Short mmCIF file of C-alpha atoms in Angstrom, two decimals:
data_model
loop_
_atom_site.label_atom_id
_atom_site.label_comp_id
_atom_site.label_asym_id
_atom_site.label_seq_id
_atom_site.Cartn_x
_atom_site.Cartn_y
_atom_site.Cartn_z
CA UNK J 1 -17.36 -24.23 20.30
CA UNK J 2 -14.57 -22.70 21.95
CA UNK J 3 -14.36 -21.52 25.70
CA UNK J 4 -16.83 -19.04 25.98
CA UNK J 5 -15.44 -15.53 25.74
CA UNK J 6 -15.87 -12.96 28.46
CA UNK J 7 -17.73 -10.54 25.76
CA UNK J 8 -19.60 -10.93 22.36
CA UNK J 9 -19.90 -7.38 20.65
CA UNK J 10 -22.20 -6.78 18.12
CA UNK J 11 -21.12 -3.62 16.09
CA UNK J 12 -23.84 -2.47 13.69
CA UNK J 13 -23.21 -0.29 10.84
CA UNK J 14 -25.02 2.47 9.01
CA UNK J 15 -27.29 2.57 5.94
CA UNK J 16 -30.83 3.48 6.59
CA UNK J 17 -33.29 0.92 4.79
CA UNK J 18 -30.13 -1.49 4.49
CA UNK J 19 -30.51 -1.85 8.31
CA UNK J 20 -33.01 -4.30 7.52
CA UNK J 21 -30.12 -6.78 6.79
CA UNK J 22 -28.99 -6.18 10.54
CA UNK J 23 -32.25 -7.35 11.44
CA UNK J 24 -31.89 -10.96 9.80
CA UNK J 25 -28.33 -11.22 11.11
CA UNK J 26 -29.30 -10.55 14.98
CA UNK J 27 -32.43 -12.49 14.26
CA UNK J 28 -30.10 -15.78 13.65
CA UNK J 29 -27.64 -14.92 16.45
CA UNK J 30 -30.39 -14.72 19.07
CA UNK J 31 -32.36 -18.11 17.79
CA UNK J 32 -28.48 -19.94 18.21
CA UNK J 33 -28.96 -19.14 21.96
CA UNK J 34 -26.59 -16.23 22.00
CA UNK J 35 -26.65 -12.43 23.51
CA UNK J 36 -24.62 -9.71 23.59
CA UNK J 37 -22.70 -8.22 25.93
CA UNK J 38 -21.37 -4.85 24.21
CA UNK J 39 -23.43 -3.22 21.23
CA UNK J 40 -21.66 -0.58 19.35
CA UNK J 41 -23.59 1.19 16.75
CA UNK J 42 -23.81 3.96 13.70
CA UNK J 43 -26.52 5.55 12.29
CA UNK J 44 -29.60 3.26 11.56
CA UNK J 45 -26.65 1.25 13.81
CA UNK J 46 -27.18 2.90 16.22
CA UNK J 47 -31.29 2.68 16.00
CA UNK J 48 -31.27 -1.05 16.06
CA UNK J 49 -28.61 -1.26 19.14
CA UNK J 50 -31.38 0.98 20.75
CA UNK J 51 -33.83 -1.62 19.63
CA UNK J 52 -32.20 -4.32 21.24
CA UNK J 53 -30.67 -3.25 24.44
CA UNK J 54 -33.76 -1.23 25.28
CA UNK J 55 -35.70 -4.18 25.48
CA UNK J 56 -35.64 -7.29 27.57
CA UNK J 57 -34.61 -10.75 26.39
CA UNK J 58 -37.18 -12.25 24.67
CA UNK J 59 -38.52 -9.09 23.43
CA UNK J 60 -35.74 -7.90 21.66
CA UNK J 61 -35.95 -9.28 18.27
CA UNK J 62 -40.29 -8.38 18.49
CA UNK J 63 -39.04 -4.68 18.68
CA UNK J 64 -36.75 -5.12 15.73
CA UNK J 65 -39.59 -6.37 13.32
CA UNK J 66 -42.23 -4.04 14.81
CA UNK J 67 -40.03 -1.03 14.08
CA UNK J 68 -39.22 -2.59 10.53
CA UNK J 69 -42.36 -3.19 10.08
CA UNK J 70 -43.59 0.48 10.51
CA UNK J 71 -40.91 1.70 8.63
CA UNK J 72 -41.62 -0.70 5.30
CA UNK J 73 -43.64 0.96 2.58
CA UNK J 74 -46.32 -1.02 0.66
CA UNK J 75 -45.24 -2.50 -2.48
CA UNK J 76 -46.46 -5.13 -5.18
CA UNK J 77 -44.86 -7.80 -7.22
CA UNK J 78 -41.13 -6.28 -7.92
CA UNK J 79 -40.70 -7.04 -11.84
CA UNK J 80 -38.58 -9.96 -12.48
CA UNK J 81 -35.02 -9.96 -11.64
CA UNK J 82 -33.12 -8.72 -14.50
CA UNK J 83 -36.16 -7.62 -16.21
CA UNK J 84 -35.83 -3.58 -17.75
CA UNK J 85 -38.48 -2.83 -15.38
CA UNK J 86 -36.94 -4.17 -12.02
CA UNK J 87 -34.53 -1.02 -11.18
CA UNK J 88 -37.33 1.16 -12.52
CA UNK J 89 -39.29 -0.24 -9.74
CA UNK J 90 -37.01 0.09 -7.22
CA UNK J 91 -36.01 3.36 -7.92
CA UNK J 92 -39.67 4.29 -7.40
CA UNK J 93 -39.55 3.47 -4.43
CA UNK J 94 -36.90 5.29 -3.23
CA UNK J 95 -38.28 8.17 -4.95
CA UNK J 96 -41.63 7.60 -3.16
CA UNK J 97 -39.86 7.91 0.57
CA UNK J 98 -37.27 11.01 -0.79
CA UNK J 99 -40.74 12.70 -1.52
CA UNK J 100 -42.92 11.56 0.73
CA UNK J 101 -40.56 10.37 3.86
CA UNK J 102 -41.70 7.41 6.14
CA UNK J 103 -44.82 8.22 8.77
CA UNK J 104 -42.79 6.50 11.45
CA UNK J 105 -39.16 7.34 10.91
CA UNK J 106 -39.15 10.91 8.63
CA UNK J 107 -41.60 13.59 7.34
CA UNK J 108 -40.60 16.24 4.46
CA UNK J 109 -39.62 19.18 6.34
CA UNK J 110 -42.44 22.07 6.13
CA UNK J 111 -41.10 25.17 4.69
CA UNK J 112 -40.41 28.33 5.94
CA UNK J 113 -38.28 30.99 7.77
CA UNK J 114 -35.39 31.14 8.68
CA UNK J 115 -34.70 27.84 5.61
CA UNK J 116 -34.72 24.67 7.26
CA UNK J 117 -31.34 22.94 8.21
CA UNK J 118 -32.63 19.70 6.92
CA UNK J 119 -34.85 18.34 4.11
CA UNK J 120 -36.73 16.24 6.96
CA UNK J 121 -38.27 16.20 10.48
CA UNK J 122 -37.47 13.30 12.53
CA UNK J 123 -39.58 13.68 15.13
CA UNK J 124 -41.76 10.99 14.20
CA UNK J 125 -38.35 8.91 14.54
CA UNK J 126 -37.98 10.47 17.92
CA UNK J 127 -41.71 9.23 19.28
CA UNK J 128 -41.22 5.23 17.71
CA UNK J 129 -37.98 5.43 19.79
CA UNK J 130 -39.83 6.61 22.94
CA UNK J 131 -42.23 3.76 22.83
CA UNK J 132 -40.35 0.87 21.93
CA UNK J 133 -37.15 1.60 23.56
CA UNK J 134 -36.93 1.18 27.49
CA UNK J 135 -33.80 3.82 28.06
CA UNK J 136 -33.88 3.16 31.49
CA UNK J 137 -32.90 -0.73 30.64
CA UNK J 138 -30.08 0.58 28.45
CA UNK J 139 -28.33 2.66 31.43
CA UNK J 140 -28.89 -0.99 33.36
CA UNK J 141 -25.26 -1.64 31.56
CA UNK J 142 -26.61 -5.02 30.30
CA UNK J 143 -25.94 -4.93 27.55
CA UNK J 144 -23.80 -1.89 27.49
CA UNK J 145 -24.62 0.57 24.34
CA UNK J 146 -22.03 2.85 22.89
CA UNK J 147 -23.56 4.89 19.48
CA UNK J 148 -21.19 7.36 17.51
CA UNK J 149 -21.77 11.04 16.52
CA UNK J 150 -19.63 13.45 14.27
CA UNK J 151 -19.07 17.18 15.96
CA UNK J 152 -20.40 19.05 12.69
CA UNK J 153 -18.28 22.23 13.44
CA UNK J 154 -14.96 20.27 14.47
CA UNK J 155 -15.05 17.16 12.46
CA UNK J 156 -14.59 15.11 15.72
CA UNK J 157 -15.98 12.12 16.90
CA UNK J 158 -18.18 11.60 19.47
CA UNK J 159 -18.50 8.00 21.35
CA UNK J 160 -21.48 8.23 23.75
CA UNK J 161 -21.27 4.71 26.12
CA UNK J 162 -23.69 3.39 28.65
CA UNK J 163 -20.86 2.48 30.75
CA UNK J 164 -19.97 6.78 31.65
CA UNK J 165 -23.67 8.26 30.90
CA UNK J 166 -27.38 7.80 30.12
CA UNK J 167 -28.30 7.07 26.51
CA UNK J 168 -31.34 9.02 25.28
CA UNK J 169 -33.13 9.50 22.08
CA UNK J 170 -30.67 12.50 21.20
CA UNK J 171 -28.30 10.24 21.09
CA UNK J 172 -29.81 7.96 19.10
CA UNK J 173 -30.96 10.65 17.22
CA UNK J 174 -27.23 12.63 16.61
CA UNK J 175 -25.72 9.64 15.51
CA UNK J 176 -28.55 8.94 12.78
CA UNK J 177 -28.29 12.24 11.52
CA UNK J 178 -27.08 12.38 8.12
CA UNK J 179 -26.80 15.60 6.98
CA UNK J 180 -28.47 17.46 4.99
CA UNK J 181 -31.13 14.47 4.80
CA UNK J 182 -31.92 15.07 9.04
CA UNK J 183 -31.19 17.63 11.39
CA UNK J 184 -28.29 17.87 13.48
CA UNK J 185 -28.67 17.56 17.24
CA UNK J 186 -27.24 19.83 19.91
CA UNK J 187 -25.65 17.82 23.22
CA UNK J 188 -23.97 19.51 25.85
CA UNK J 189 -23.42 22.43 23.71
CA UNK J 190 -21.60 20.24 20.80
CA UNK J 191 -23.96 20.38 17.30
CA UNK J 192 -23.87 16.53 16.12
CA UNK J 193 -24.14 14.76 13.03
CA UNK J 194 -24.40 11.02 11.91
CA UNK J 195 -21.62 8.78 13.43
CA UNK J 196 -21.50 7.12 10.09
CA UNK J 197 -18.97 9.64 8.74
CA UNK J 198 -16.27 9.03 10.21
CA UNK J 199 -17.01 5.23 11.51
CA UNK J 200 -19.88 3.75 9.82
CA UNK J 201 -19.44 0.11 11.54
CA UNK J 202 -17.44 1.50 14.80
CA UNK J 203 -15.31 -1.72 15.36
CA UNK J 204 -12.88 0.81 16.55
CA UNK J 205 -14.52 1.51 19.60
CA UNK J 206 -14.43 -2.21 20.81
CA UNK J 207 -11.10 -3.26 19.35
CA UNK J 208 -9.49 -0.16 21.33
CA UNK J 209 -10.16 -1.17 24.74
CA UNK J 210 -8.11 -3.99 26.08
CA UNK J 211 -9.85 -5.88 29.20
CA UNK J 212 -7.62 -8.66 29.23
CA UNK J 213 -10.38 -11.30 27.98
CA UNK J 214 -11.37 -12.28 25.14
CA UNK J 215 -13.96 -10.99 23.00
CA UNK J 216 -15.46 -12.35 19.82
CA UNK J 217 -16.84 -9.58 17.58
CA UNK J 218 -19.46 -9.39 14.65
CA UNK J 219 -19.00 -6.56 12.37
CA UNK J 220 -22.08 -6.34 10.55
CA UNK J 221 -21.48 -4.20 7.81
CA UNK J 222 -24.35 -2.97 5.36
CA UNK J 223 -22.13 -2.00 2.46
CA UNK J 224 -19.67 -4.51 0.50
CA UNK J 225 -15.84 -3.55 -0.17
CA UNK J 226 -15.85 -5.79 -2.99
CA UNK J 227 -18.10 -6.04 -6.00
CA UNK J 228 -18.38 -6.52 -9.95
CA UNK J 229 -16.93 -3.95 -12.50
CA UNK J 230 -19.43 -1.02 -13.07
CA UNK J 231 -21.27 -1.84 -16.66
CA UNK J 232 -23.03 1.82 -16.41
CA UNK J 233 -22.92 4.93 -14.38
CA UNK J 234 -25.92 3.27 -12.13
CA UNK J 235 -23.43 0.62 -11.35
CA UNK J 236 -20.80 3.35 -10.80
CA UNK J 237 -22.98 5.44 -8.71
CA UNK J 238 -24.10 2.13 -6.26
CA UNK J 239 -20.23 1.32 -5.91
CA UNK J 240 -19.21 5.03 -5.02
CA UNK J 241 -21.80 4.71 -1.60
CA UNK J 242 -20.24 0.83 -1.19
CA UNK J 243 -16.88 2.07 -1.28
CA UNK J 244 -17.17 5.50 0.57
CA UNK J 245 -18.42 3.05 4.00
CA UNK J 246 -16.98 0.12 3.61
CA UNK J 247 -13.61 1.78 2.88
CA UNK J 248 -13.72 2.90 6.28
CA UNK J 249 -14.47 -0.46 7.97
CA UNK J 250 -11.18 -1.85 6.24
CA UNK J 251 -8.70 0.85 6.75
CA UNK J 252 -9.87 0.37 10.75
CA UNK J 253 -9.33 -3.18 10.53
CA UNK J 254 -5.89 -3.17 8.93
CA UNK J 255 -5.07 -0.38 11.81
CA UNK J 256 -5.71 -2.41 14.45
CA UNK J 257 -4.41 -5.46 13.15
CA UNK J 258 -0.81 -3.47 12.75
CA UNK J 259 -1.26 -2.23 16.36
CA UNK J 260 -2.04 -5.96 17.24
CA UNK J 261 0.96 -7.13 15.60
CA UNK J 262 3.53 -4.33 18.02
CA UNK J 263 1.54 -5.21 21.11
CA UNK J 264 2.33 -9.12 20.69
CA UNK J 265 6.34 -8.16 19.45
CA UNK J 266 5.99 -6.11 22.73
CA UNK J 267 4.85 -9.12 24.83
CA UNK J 268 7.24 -11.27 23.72
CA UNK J 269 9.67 -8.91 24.56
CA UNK J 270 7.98 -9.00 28.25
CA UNK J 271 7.70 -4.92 27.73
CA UNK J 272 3.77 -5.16 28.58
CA UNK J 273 1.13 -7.73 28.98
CA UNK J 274 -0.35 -9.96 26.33
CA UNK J 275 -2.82 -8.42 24.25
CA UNK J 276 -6.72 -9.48 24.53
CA UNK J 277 -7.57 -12.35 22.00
CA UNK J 278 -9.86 -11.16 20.01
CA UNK J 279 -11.52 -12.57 16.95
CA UNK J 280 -13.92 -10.24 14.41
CA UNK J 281 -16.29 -12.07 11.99
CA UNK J 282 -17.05 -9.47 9.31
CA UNK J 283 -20.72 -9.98 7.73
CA UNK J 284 -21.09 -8.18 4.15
CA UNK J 285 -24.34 -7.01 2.58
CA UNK J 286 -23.88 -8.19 -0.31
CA UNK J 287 -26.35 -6.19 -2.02
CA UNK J 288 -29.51 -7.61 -3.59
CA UNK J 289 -30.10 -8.57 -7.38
CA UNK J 290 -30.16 -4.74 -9.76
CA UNK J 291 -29.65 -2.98 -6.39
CA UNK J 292 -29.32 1.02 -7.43
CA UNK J 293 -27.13 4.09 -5.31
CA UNK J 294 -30.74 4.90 -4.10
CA UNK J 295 -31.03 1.27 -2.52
CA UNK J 296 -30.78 3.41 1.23
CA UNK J 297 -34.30 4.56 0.47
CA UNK J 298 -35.80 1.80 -0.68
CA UNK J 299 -38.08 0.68 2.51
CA UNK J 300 -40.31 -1.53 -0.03
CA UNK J 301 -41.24 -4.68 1.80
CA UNK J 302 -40.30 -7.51 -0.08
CA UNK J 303 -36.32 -5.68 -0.31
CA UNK J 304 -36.27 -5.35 3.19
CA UNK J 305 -37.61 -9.12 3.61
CA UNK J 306 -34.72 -9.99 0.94
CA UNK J 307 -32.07 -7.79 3.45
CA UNK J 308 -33.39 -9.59 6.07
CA UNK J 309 -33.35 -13.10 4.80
CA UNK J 310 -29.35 -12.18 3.26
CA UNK J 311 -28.70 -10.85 7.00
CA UNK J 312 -29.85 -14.39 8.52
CA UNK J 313 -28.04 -16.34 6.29
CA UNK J 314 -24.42 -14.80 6.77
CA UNK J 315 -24.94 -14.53 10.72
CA UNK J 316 -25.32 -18.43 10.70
CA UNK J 317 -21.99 -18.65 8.18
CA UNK J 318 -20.28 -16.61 10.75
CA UNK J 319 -21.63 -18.72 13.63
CA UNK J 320 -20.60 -22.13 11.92
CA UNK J 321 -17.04 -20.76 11.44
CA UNK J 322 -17.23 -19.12 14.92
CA UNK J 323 -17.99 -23.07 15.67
CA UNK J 324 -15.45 -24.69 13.58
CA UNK J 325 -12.68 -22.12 13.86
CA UNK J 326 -9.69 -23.33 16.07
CA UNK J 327 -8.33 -21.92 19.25
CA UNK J 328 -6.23 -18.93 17.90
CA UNK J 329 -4.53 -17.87 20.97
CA UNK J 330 -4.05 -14.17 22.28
CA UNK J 331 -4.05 -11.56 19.45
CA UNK J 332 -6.61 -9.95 16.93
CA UNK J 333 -7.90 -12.74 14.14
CA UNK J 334 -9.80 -11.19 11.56
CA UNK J 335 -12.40 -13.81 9.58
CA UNK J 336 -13.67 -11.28 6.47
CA UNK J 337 -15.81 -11.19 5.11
CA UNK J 338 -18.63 -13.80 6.29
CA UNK J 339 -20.90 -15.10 3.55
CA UNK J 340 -23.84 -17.70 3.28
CA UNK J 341 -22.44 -20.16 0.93
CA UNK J 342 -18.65 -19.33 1.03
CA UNK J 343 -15.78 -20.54 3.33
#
């Protein structure tokens, strides 16, 4: 492996039950011996960097699968893949949690007066959080914990970092909630929304700030820029969520590639100092087998095992090509994406 870099980032995208794949992919980057130094997170993102950081090493990846756990709904055989029942099943399950919610994560909102501002009540959400994260460990620094938010009334976003304040469930909260599915949450007088509107896998809070070191990030994104030609308007309805996120991880990418390029042309021209080398491994959910636009609700527990299992498999692609990869030299190297079973 190459010299080892003076920061590994994890940044953790958005896509509630799809953060199960998130699981599998820091499950196989802490087993290879590694940890991170800088966690940037969206959205169910931004849950799992909580997860993590708010735990000690060695305890990390329990909290992950106990909060995974609690969130998975009961489910039987899924209907062979391919069969006409196998969407139909999954579908019912997402229709089961849009109903019903999840006891740990979600409730259906009660109603009354004044009309609620969301369909649900995450306060369940709220007490998991409170006893499996340790938020005095994340304003420790290590390791340090930026989670993004959306200003609902200005459109702006938000970056909340361990490194200038203390991290606490509204955070976590504000940057999960996707409106009109969760309530906002009001911070220092600003009413915030899910980060994952603007920056659903925030690479562009860790490829903005130049250290001079070197960083090696994993991008782990739950949605897939590429995929198959829509056969029906289910296909066309999955695509539309796939391309709506991981549209945004792309156009980041390219942005700071371009900026990359100047700030090398610039330090040739001795007008500034070499730029940070940094190298991003991009991990793609691929999506599972007849996965549907409700797949974000579907917490059954053999498609979050599948997530899970996908997750593992890509983070040990993108560790054998972090391996394998030559020295690249200062600049921004972009490996995307990352998948089990392709170069």
């Amino acid at each position: 492996m190459n010299q080892a870099p003076a920061r590994i980032a994890l940044v953790l995208g958005g896509g509630n039950a799809l953060g199960a794949y998130e699981v599998g992919a820091y499950a196989a980057f802490e087993q290879a011996g590694h940890a991170p130094s800088w966690i940037a997170g969206a959205s169910v993102g931004a849950i799992n960097a909580a997860l993590i950081a708010g735990n000690p090493p060695g305890r990390r990846l329990a909290a992950l699968r106990t909060f995974w756990e609690r969130a998975a709904s009961p489910s039987g055989p899924l209907p062979l893949v391919g069969s006409a029942w196998y969407r139909v099943a999954q579908l019912s399950s997402a229709m089961q949690t849009r109903m019903f919610g999840r006891p740990s994560l979600f409730v259906t909102a009660m109603p009354g007066l004044p009309q609620p501002v969301a369909l649900y009540d995450a306060e369940p959400m709220r007490r998991t959080l409170a006893e499996l994260v340790d938020f005095g460990r994340i304003a420790g620094g290590e390791p340090r914990v930026s989670v993004i938010a959306v200003d609902v009334q200005t459109g702006a976003e938000v970056v909340f970092d361990s490194a200038r304040e203390r991290i606490t469930p509204d955070h976590i909260l504000a940057s999960a909630a996707l409106i009109p599915d969760f309530p906002p949450v009001e911070i220092d007088g600003r009413l915030l929304v899910d980060g994952g509107l603007s920056s659903n896998v925030p690479v562009n809070v860790v490829l903005s700030e130049q250290s001079g070191g070197r960083v090696v990030c994993f991008a782990i994104d739950p949605f897939p820029r590429v995929g198959a030609r829509p056969k029906s308007w289910i296909d066309a309805s999955e695509r539309q969520s796939d391309l709506m996120y991981a549209c945004q991880t792309e156009h980041m990418l390219r942005h700071h590639a371009e900026a990359d390029r100047l700030r090398r042309r610039l330090a040739e021209a001795g007008a500034q100092p070499a730029p940070d080398e940094v190298t991003v491994f991009r991990l793609e959910y691929a999506g599972g087998p007849d996965e549907t636009s409700m797949k974000m609700w579907d917490f059954s527990h053999q498609v979050l095992a599948r997530r899970e299992a996908a997750g593992r498999a890509d983070m040990d692609a993108a560790l054998h090509l972090w391996r394998t990869a030559p020295p690249t030299g200062a600049g921004l190297v972009i490996h995307s994406p990352v998948r089990h079973g392709e170069p």
